[in-house]
């Protein structure tokens, strides 16, 4: 049978194997045709697939394979040559395509594979980045928290707020179970639990500071993980729960002294506080590095904020203290002012109150003196008068205390009898001393000059005061007064370190020592003696009458006399010695006649001291004219009265020895008269002495009088004694200018 | 009243005058000047003072009533009054005169008038007092005693 060109398969078609092949071919074809469809469908779905034309190729290849298998279905039975040719063509095409595809795939598959690996790689990277980003985000968040925390901490200067805020914020940021702050106690030996997050009022747990774990934390500037079982971490009982990890960090407590000007604070501070942070119980969390860093940063910030708060507290405290002191000082100042004013008022009042009775005493005693008295009575009256005069001077001096202190008080220098001064002091003190049965002795050195130049009244006052103190403070025994001229070697006394007296030709230093056997003075009281109004205990008890001014005034007088005064005593009950040195002038050599008149003219007993002295009185005022006339008549003068300057010039003659004129009357120029008198009487011995009586107390008047050639100026009102002494002085010296 | 009592009364009265500031030590000076040669010295001086002062006070009143006041003249009169008062020791009058002079210098009419009234007042007081004192003295002398000094 070879009439048809059919190709006969090798095996009969009814063979079972053939049947299986037939079915499989069919299904293969089916699958092959469906695969490209699926591919197309899915490729269309995904937009990303890069190798489309490969897919096309692959599709073609698969389709052709399918076709091949499909056509194979006809080759199981007898088939014509055409079918075989189609089959062959299909197979050829398929082969071609598949070979091309295979060749292509050799190029493509590594690419595809690498795509896959890259994809895997990228996925890993993405996962890693995700993780990292998560980390960064948490860090940034914590950073934000720290900034916020810092801001909160630094926006307050209240220590408690700072610490509380810190704990709260840290607790929130790090989701802590517990956060606690341990502060060192005052003694520095223990740490005390000061603040916690969860517990409201921590009871004062204390922990000794020298635990090894604490030392470990303090010696490192980083946050250190510590065991949850150590004392600082066991704040509340954990019991059944597993405690979370605990971290502790040191918080340096900085002081003002730690901040140097051009330097950062040295961390050599001794004091630290301890901050303990606990993660939640029963959690598997661990402390991450960034969290530890956060804790360290916060700890530093807290340290700074605390130090600011501390500084502020200190400055507030200092300011309050200053305000208090200010108030106290103000009060003290006002009190002092009140005291000063009270003192001045007191002095002013006492001024008036004391002068009035003094005047009465002095006036009446002088009157008494003028009457008939027995010698004893006269002596008594004279003593009264002298004492009152001294007292009057003392009052004047006390009340011019300010003048004394200013140093504007000036001494009334004059020549006087030194020995007489001492004798008078002795006379004054003898009565009182004899009442107390004290023996008073006076030793004047033989080389003591008889006369000296100085302020007699004040010297006597000083001596009297010193001697009076000696008498006052002695109950029994004796008082010795020694006076001598201080020699050069004695001048360099150890007592007087600031005092370097230089003896010279016309002055000498008088040294007076008054030694008593009384109650003495204790060494620590000696400096106080010369301060006014200060009385030592012993004097205050015994002597409620003394004003405490005596020695202060003496010191000032002695200082004015360029001297020095001090007191030596060996102690209470051992008596004391008062010593002073003053500078006195040596009077010029005087002749005998003048010497006789040196001492003050003793009050004359008789009314006529100047018998027949012709005197001219010129005064406009009738009353004062009469009074002046009365004065002079009482003294025995022959008085002519005139009431105007023309009359005066007319009447005056060389028989008149003295002319008294009222120089303070307005409209009457006493000065002119003086000039005219000078012109009238050219020869000095013919001219009467011209004296102005004036109520003006200023230097200008005095100078004017001196300028026009008057011989003297007297202050009105004139007492009898004053007139007497004035006349005697005038007649002796022809000049008298009373100190105004 | 007997002599001793009168004398004591006089002394007390005099002391009170000093104490109250009507008289000062100048008055004692005057009393010192009284002696056998001049037995009525004090009375004479005081009478002269009264005359003088009354004259001056009248002058002052007249001067202050004028339309145009001559302060210079007033000042001169007050100066005189001051001088007289200080010569016999009428302390209060003298002090008022000083104040009066200040007002004159300041040409303060009101002040001057006020002061004049005060001066007149004080003057009349001191005059009364001195007159009573003199009366006491006369009583003592009439009783045959001597005036205590």
mmCIF file of N, CA and C in Angstrom, chain A residues 277-368:
data_model
loop_
_atom_site.group_PDB
_atom_site.id
_atom_site.type_symbol
_atom_site.label_atom_id
_atom_site.label_comp_id
_atom_site.label_asym_id
_atom_site.label_seq_id
_atom_site.Cartn_x
_atom_site.Cartn_y
_atom_site.Cartn_z
ATOM 1 N N UNK A 277 17.252 55.817 87.905
ATOM 2 C CA UNK A 277 16.115 55.632 87.019
ATOM 3 C C UNK A 277 15.863 54.140 86.852
ATOM 4 N N UNK A 278 14.600 53.785 86.970
ATOM 5 C CA UNK A 278 14.248 52.363 86.867
ATOM 6 C C UNK A 278 13.282 52.148 85.741
ATOM 7 N N UNK A 279 13.609 51.149 84.930
ATOM 8 C CA UNK A 279 12.688 50.783 83.864
ATOM 9 C C UNK A 279 11.514 50.037 84.471
ATOM 10 N N UNK A 280 10.424 49.946 83.718
ATOM 11 C CA UNK A 280 9.252 49.287 84.297
ATOM 12 C C UNK A 280 9.559 47.850 84.660
ATOM 13 N N UNK A 281 8.866 47.419 85.715
ATOM 14 C CA UNK A 281 9.034 46.047 86.163
ATOM 15 C C UNK A 281 8.468 45.115 85.118
ATOM 16 N N UNK A 282 9.013 43.981 85.106
ATOM 17 C CA UNK A 282 8.469 42.927 84.233
ATOM 18 C C UNK A 282 8.460 43.305 82.764
ATOM 19 N N UNK A 283 9.291 44.171 82.374
ATOM 20 C CA UNK A 283 9.354 44.437 80.931
ATOM 21 C C UNK A 283 10.696 43.959 80.444
ATOM 22 N N UNK A 284 10.743 43.707 79.180
ATOM 23 C CA UNK A 284 12.004 43.188 78.648
ATOM 24 C C UNK A 284 12.848 44.299 78.075
ATOM 25 N N UNK A 285 12.514 45.488 78.448
ATOM 26 C CA UNK A 285 13.255 46.614 77.892
ATOM 27 C C UNK A 285 14.643 46.668 78.460
ATOM 28 N N UNK A 286 15.522 47.186 77.621
ATOM 29 C CA UNK A 286 16.877 47.423 78.086
ATOM 30 C C UNK A 286 17.203 48.878 77.891
ATOM 31 N N UNK A 287 18.213 49.274 78.577
ATOM 32 C CA UNK A 287 18.655 50.657 78.426
ATOM 33 C C UNK A 287 19.438 50.776 77.138
ATOM 34 N N UNK A 288 18.960 51.669 76.286
ATOM 35 C CA UNK A 288 19.688 51.863 75.051
ATOM 36 C C UNK A 288 20.711 52.971 75.241
ATOM 37 N N UNK A 289 21.650 52.999 74.347
ATOM 38 C CA UNK A 289 22.729 53.984 74.461
ATOM 39 C C UNK A 289 22.166 55.393 74.395
ATOM 40 N N UNK A 290 21.248 55.566 73.465
ATOM 41 C CA UNK A 290 20.752 56.938 73.332
ATOM 42 C C UNK A 290 19.979 57.374 74.567
ATOM 43 N N UNK A 291 19.363 56.386 75.202
ATOM 44 C CA UNK A 291 18.635 56.752 76.428
ATOM 45 C C UNK A 291 19.617 57.127 77.520
ATOM 46 N N UNK A 292 20.721 56.432 77.601
ATOM 47 C CA UNK A 292 21.724 56.768 78.596
ATOM 48 C C UNK A 292 22.293 58.144 78.341
ATOM 49 N N UNK A 293 22.518 58.401 77.060
ATOM 50 C CA UNK A 293 23.045 59.723 76.729
ATOM 51 C C UNK A 293 22.065 60.802 77.134
ATOM 52 N N UNK A 294 20.808 60.509 76.852
ATOM 53 C CA UNK A 294 19.762 61.462 77.252
ATOM 54 C C UNK A 294 19.823 61.727 78.745
ATOM 55 N N UNK A 295 19.953 60.673 79.501
ATOM 56 C CA UNK A 295 19.980 60.813 80.962
ATOM 57 C C UNK A 295 21.175 61.660 81.391
ATOM 58 N N UNK A 296 22.313 61.413 80.746
ATOM 59 C CA UNK A 296 23.501 62.205 81.132
ATOM 60 C C UNK A 296 23.302 63.684 80.829
ATOM 61 N N UNK A 297 22.762 63.920 79.632
ATOM 62 C CA UNK A 297 22.535 65.326 79.257
ATOM 63 C C UNK A 297 21.604 65.992 80.256
ATOM 64 N N UNK A 298 20.528 65.282 80.565
ATOM 65 C CA UNK A 298 19.558 65.859 81.515
ATOM 66 C C UNK A 298 20.219 66.121 82.859
ATOM 67 N N UNK A 299 21.050 65.167 83.272
ATOM 68 C CA UNK A 299 21.707 65.352 84.580
ATOM 69 C C UNK A 299 22.551 66.626 84.581
ATOM 70 N N UNK A 300 23.271 66.847 83.480
ATOM 71 C CA UNK A 300 24.085 68.071 83.428
ATOM 72 C C UNK A 300 23.232 69.316 83.459
ATOM 73 N N UNK A 301 22.159 69.268 82.685
ATOM 74 C CA UNK A 301 21.283 70.437 82.659
ATOM 75 C C UNK A 301 20.715 70.719 84.034
ATOM 76 N N UNK A 302 20.326 69.631 84.683
ATOM 77 C CA UNK A 302 19.767 69.799 86.031
ATOM 78 C C UNK A 302 20.809 70.418 86.952
ATOM 79 N N UNK A 303 22.049 69.966 86.781
ATOM 80 C CA UNK A 303 23.104 70.513 87.643
ATOM 81 C C UNK A 303 23.196 72.019 87.469
ATOM 82 N N UNK A 304 23.209 72.437 86.202
ATOM 83 C CA UNK A 304 23.323 73.878 85.943
ATOM 84 C C UNK A 304 22.127 74.616 86.503
ATOM 85 N N UNK A 305 20.933 74.055 86.226
ATOM 86 C CA UNK A 305 19.733 74.742 86.702
ATOM 87 C C UNK A 305 19.730 74.838 88.223
ATOM 88 N N UNK A 306 20.148 73.774 88.873
ATOM 89 C CA UNK A 306 20.180 73.789 90.338
ATOM 90 C C UNK A 306 21.148 74.832 90.849
ATOM 91 N N UNK A 307 22.298 74.912 90.159
ATOM 92 C CA UNK A 307 23.260 75.898 90.658
ATOM 93 C C UNK A 307 22.723 77.299 90.471
ATOM 94 N N UNK A 308 22.033 77.522 89.354
ATOM 95 C CA UNK A 308 21.411 78.845 89.187
ATOM 96 C C UNK A 308 20.429 79.118 90.299
ATOM 97 N N UNK A 309 19.604 78.091 90.578
ATOM 98 C CA UNK A 309 18.614 78.263 91.633
ATOM 99 C C UNK A 309 19.294 78.540 92.959
ATOM 100 N N UNK A 310 20.385 77.830 93.200
ATOM 101 C CA UNK A 310 21.092 78.023 94.467
ATOM 102 C C UNK A 310 21.647 79.431 94.557
ATOM 103 N N UNK A 311 22.215 79.881 93.430
ATOM 104 C CA UNK A 311 22.774 81.240 93.439
ATOM 105 C C UNK A 311 21.679 82.251 93.698
ATOM 106 N N UNK A 312 20.557 82.015 93.038
ATOM 107 C CA UNK A 312 19.460 82.954 93.234
ATOM 108 C C UNK A 312 19.009 82.965 94.687
ATOM 109 N N UNK A 313 18.894 81.747 95.249
ATOM 110 C CA UNK A 313 18.481 81.678 96.659
ATOM 111 C C UNK A 313 19.429 82.454 97.535
ATOM 112 N N UNK A 314 20.720 82.260 97.265
ATOM 113 C CA UNK A 314 21.711 82.957 98.090
ATOM 114 C C UNK A 314 21.582 84.446 97.962
ATOM 115 N N UNK A 315 21.426 84.896 96.712
ATOM 116 C CA UNK A 315 21.385 86.347 96.532
ATOM 117 C C UNK A 315 20.120 86.915 97.141
ATOM 118 N N UNK A 316 19.029 86.133 97.068
ATOM 119 C CA UNK A 316 17.810 86.618 97.713
ATOM 120 C C UNK A 316 18.013 86.715 99.214
ATOM 121 N N UNK A 317 18.671 85.692 99.727
ATOM 122 C CA UNK A 317 18.914 85.695 101.163
ATOM 123 C C UNK A 317 19.803 86.866 101.550
ATOM 124 N N UNK A 318 20.827 87.073 100.742
ATOM 125 C CA UNK A 318 21.722 88.194 101.031
ATOM 126 C C UNK A 318 20.974 89.510 100.953
ATOM 127 N N UNK A 319 20.105 89.598 99.960
ATOM 128 C CA UNK A 319 19.359 90.852 99.834
ATOM 129 C C UNK A 319 18.451 91.067 101.027
ATOM 130 N N UNK A 320 17.800 90.000 101.472
ATOM 131 C CA UNK A 320 16.925 90.135 102.639
ATOM 132 C C UNK A 320 17.724 90.557 103.856
ATOM 133 N N UNK A 321 18.890 89.914 103.974
ATOM 134 C CA UNK A 321 19.752 90.252 105.116
ATOM 135 C C UNK A 321 20.142 91.716 105.070
ATOM 136 N N UNK A 322 20.515 92.163 103.862
ATOM 137 C CA UNK A 322 20.906 93.561 103.704
ATOM 138 C C UNK A 322 19.756 94.481 104.037
ATOM 139 N N UNK A 323 18.568 94.090 103.613
ATOM 140 C CA UNK A 323 17.426 94.945 103.914
ATOM 141 C C UNK A 323 17.209 95.036 105.407
ATOM 142 N N UNK A 324 17.335 93.880 106.050
ATOM 143 C CA UNK A 324 17.174 93.898 107.507
ATOM 144 C C UNK A 324 18.203 94.797 108.145
ATOM 145 N N UNK A 325 19.438 94.615 107.660
ATOM 146 C CA UNK A 325 20.510 95.427 108.252
ATOM 147 C C UNK A 325 20.258 96.898 108.001
ATOM 148 N N UNK A 326 19.759 97.168 106.799
ATOM 149 C CA UNK A 326 19.447 98.543 106.446
ATOM 150 C C UNK A 326 18.446 99.138 107.414
ATOM 151 N N UNK A 327 17.403 98.344 107.645
ATOM 152 C CA UNK A 327 16.376 98.818 108.560
ATOM 153 C C UNK A 327 16.972 99.060 109.943
ATOM 154 N N UNK A 328 17.764 98.075 110.363
ATOM 155 C CA UNK A 328 18.374 98.201 111.696
ATOM 156 C C UNK A 328 19.279 99.424 111.759
ATOM 157 N N UNK A 329 20.065 99.624 110.686
ATOM 158 C CA UNK A 329 20.980 100.771 110.666
ATOM 159 C C UNK A 329 20.207 102.073 110.680
ATOM 160 N N UNK A 330 19.126 102.072 109.911
ATOM 161 C CA UNK A 330 18.308 103.269 109.861
ATOM 162 C C UNK A 330 17.793 103.608 111.249
ATOM 163 N N UNK A 331 17.292 102.549 111.901
ATOM 164 C CA UNK A 331 16.792 102.736 113.254
ATOM 165 C C UNK A 331 17.885 103.258 114.152
ATOM 166 N N UNK A 332 19.055 102.633 114.041
ATOM 167 C CA UNK A 332 20.170 103.053 114.883
ATOM 168 C C UNK A 332 20.531 104.503 114.600
ATOM 169 N N UNK A 333 20.509 104.850 113.316
ATOM 170 C CA UNK A 333 20.870 106.234 112.970
ATOM 171 C C UNK A 333 19.864 107.188 113.557
ATOM 172 N N UNK A 334 18.580 106.803 113.437
ATOM 173 C CA UNK A 334 17.561 107.703 113.967
ATOM 174 C C UNK A 334 17.694 107.818 115.465
ATOM 175 N N UNK A 335 17.998 106.676 116.084
ATOM 176 C CA UNK A 335 18.190 106.719 117.539
ATOM 177 C C UNK A 335 19.360 107.613 117.893
ATOM 178 N N UNK A 336 20.438 107.463 117.103
ATOM 179 C CA UNK A 336 21.605 108.291 117.385
ATOM 180 C C UNK A 336 21.259 109.758 117.222
ATOM 181 N N UNK A 337 20.531 110.061 116.152
ATOM 182 C CA UNK A 337 20.153 111.462 115.946
ATOM 183 C C UNK A 337 19.300 111.962 117.095
ATOM 184 N N UNK A 338 18.357 111.093 117.499
ATOM 185 C CA UNK A 338 17.513 111.491 118.636
ATOM 186 C C UNK A 338 18.371 111.736 119.851
ATOM 187 N N UNK A 339 19.326 110.826 120.037
ATOM 188 C CA UNK A 339 20.185 110.973 121.213
ATOM 189 C C UNK A 339 20.961 112.272 121.146
ATOM 190 N N UNK A 340 21.499 112.555 119.954
ATOM 191 C CA UNK A 340 22.280 113.787 119.821
ATOM 192 C C UNK A 340 21.395 114.998 120.076
ATOM 193 N N UNK A 341 20.213 114.944 119.485
ATOM 194 C CA UNK A 341 19.313 116.078 119.679
ATOM 195 C C UNK A 341 18.928 116.211 121.143
ATOM 196 N N UNK A 342 18.674 115.032 121.757
ATOM 197 C CA UNK A 342 18.321 115.071 123.179
ATOM 198 C C UNK A 342 19.463 115.673 123.976
ATOM 199 N N UNK A 343 20.685 115.262 123.612
ATOM 200 C CA UNK A 343 21.831 115.798 124.344
ATOM 201 C C UNK A 343 21.918 117.299 124.158
ATOM 202 N N UNK A 344 21.743 117.743 122.918
ATOM 203 C CA UNK A 344 21.833 119.177 122.671
ATOM 204 C C UNK A 344 20.748 119.937 123.407
ATOM 205 N N UNK A 345 19.546 119.367 123.387
ATOM 206 C CA UNK A 345 18.455 120.012 124.117
ATOM 207 C C UNK A 345 18.774 120.081 125.596
ATOM 208 N N UNK A 346 19.274 118.946 126.075
ATOM 209 C CA UNK A 346 19.631 118.881 127.487
ATOM 210 C C UNK A 346 20.647 119.952 127.817
ATOM 211 N N UNK A 347 21.688 120.028 126.977
ATOM 212 C CA UNK A 347 22.721 121.017 127.231
ATOM 213 C C UNK A 347 22.141 122.418 127.183
ATOM 214 N N UNK A 348 21.293 122.652 126.201
ATOM 215 C CA UNK A 348 20.729 123.992 126.074
ATOM 216 C C UNK A 348 19.890 124.349 127.295
ATOM 217 N N UNK A 349 19.108 123.376 127.747
ATOM 218 C CA UNK A 349 18.264 123.636 128.904
ATOM 219 C C UNK A 349 19.119 123.859 130.143
ATOM 220 N N UNK A 350 20.074 122.931 130.303
ATOM 221 C CA UNK A 350 20.920 123.042 131.487
ATOM 222 C C UNK A 350 21.681 124.356 131.471
ATOM 223 N N UNK A 351 22.051 124.783 130.260
ATOM 224 C CA UNK A 351 22.687 126.073 130.103
ATOM 225 C C UNK A 351 21.924 127.133 130.869
ATOM 226 N N UNK A 352 20.682 127.268 130.465
ATOM 227 C CA UNK A 352 19.898 128.314 131.069
ATOM 228 C C UNK A 352 19.658 128.038 132.534
ATOM 229 N N UNK A 353 19.297 126.791 132.831
ATOM 230 C CA UNK A 353 18.941 126.476 134.211
ATOM 231 C C UNK A 353 20.115 126.642 135.143
ATOM 232 N N UNK A 354 21.318 126.321 134.596
ATOM 233 C CA UNK A 354 22.469 126.385 135.494
ATOM 234 C C UNK A 354 22.967 127.803 135.656
ATOM 235 N N UNK A 355 22.860 128.564 134.582
ATOM 236 C CA UNK A 355 23.407 129.924 134.679
ATOM 237 C C UNK A 355 22.635 130.766 135.672
ATOM 238 N N UNK A 356 21.333 130.574 135.709
ATOM 239 C CA UNK A 356 20.529 131.454 136.546
ATOM 240 C C UNK A 356 20.911 131.367 138.021
ATOM 241 N N UNK A 357 20.920 130.154 138.596
ATOM 242 C CA UNK A 357 21.333 130.131 140.003
ATOM 243 C C UNK A 357 22.787 130.568 140.199
ATOM 244 N N UNK A 358 23.632 130.249 139.177
ATOM 245 C CA UNK A 358 25.031 130.661 139.283
ATOM 246 C C UNK A 358 25.123 132.161 139.401
ATOM 247 N N UNK A 359 24.353 132.831 138.596
ATOM 248 C CA UNK A 359 24.357 134.282 138.657
ATOM 249 C C UNK A 359 23.967 134.770 140.024
ATOM 250 N N UNK A 360 22.921 134.141 140.523
ATOM 251 C CA UNK A 360 22.465 134.570 141.843
ATOM 252 C C UNK A 360 23.570 134.359 142.858
ATOM 253 N N UNK A 361 24.200 133.194 142.798
ATOM 254 C CA UNK A 361 25.251 132.903 143.777
ATOM 255 C C UNK A 361 26.381 133.912 143.651
ATOM 256 N N UNK A 362 26.832 134.100 142.398
ATOM 257 C CA UNK A 362 27.985 134.986 142.216
ATOM 258 C C UNK A 362 27.622 136.397 142.607
ATOM 259 N N UNK A 363 26.451 136.830 142.158
ATOM 260 C CA UNK A 363 26.069 138.207 142.450
ATOM 261 C C UNK A 363 25.963 138.437 143.952
ATOM 262 N N UNK A 364 25.248 137.543 144.607
ATOM 263 C CA UNK A 364 25.032 137.759 146.025
ATOM 264 C C UNK A 364 26.315 137.583 146.826
ATOM 265 N N UNK A 365 27.182 136.659 146.358
ATOM 266 C CA UNK A 365 28.451 136.509 147.073
ATOM 267 C C UNK A 365 29.309 137.758 146.919
ATOM 268 N N UNK A 366 29.283 138.352 145.707
ATOM 269 C CA UNK A 366 30.077 139.571 145.569
ATOM 270 C C UNK A 366 29.511 140.670 146.443
ATOM 271 N N UNK A 367 28.207 140.691 146.511
ATOM 272 C CA UNK A 367 27.601 141.708 147.386
ATOM 273 C C UNK A 367 28.015 141.486 148.831
ATOM 274 N N UNK A 368 27.960 140.194 149.186
ATOM 275 C CA UNK A 368 28.316 139.851 150.563
ATOM 276 C C UNK A 368 29.735 140.293 150.880
#
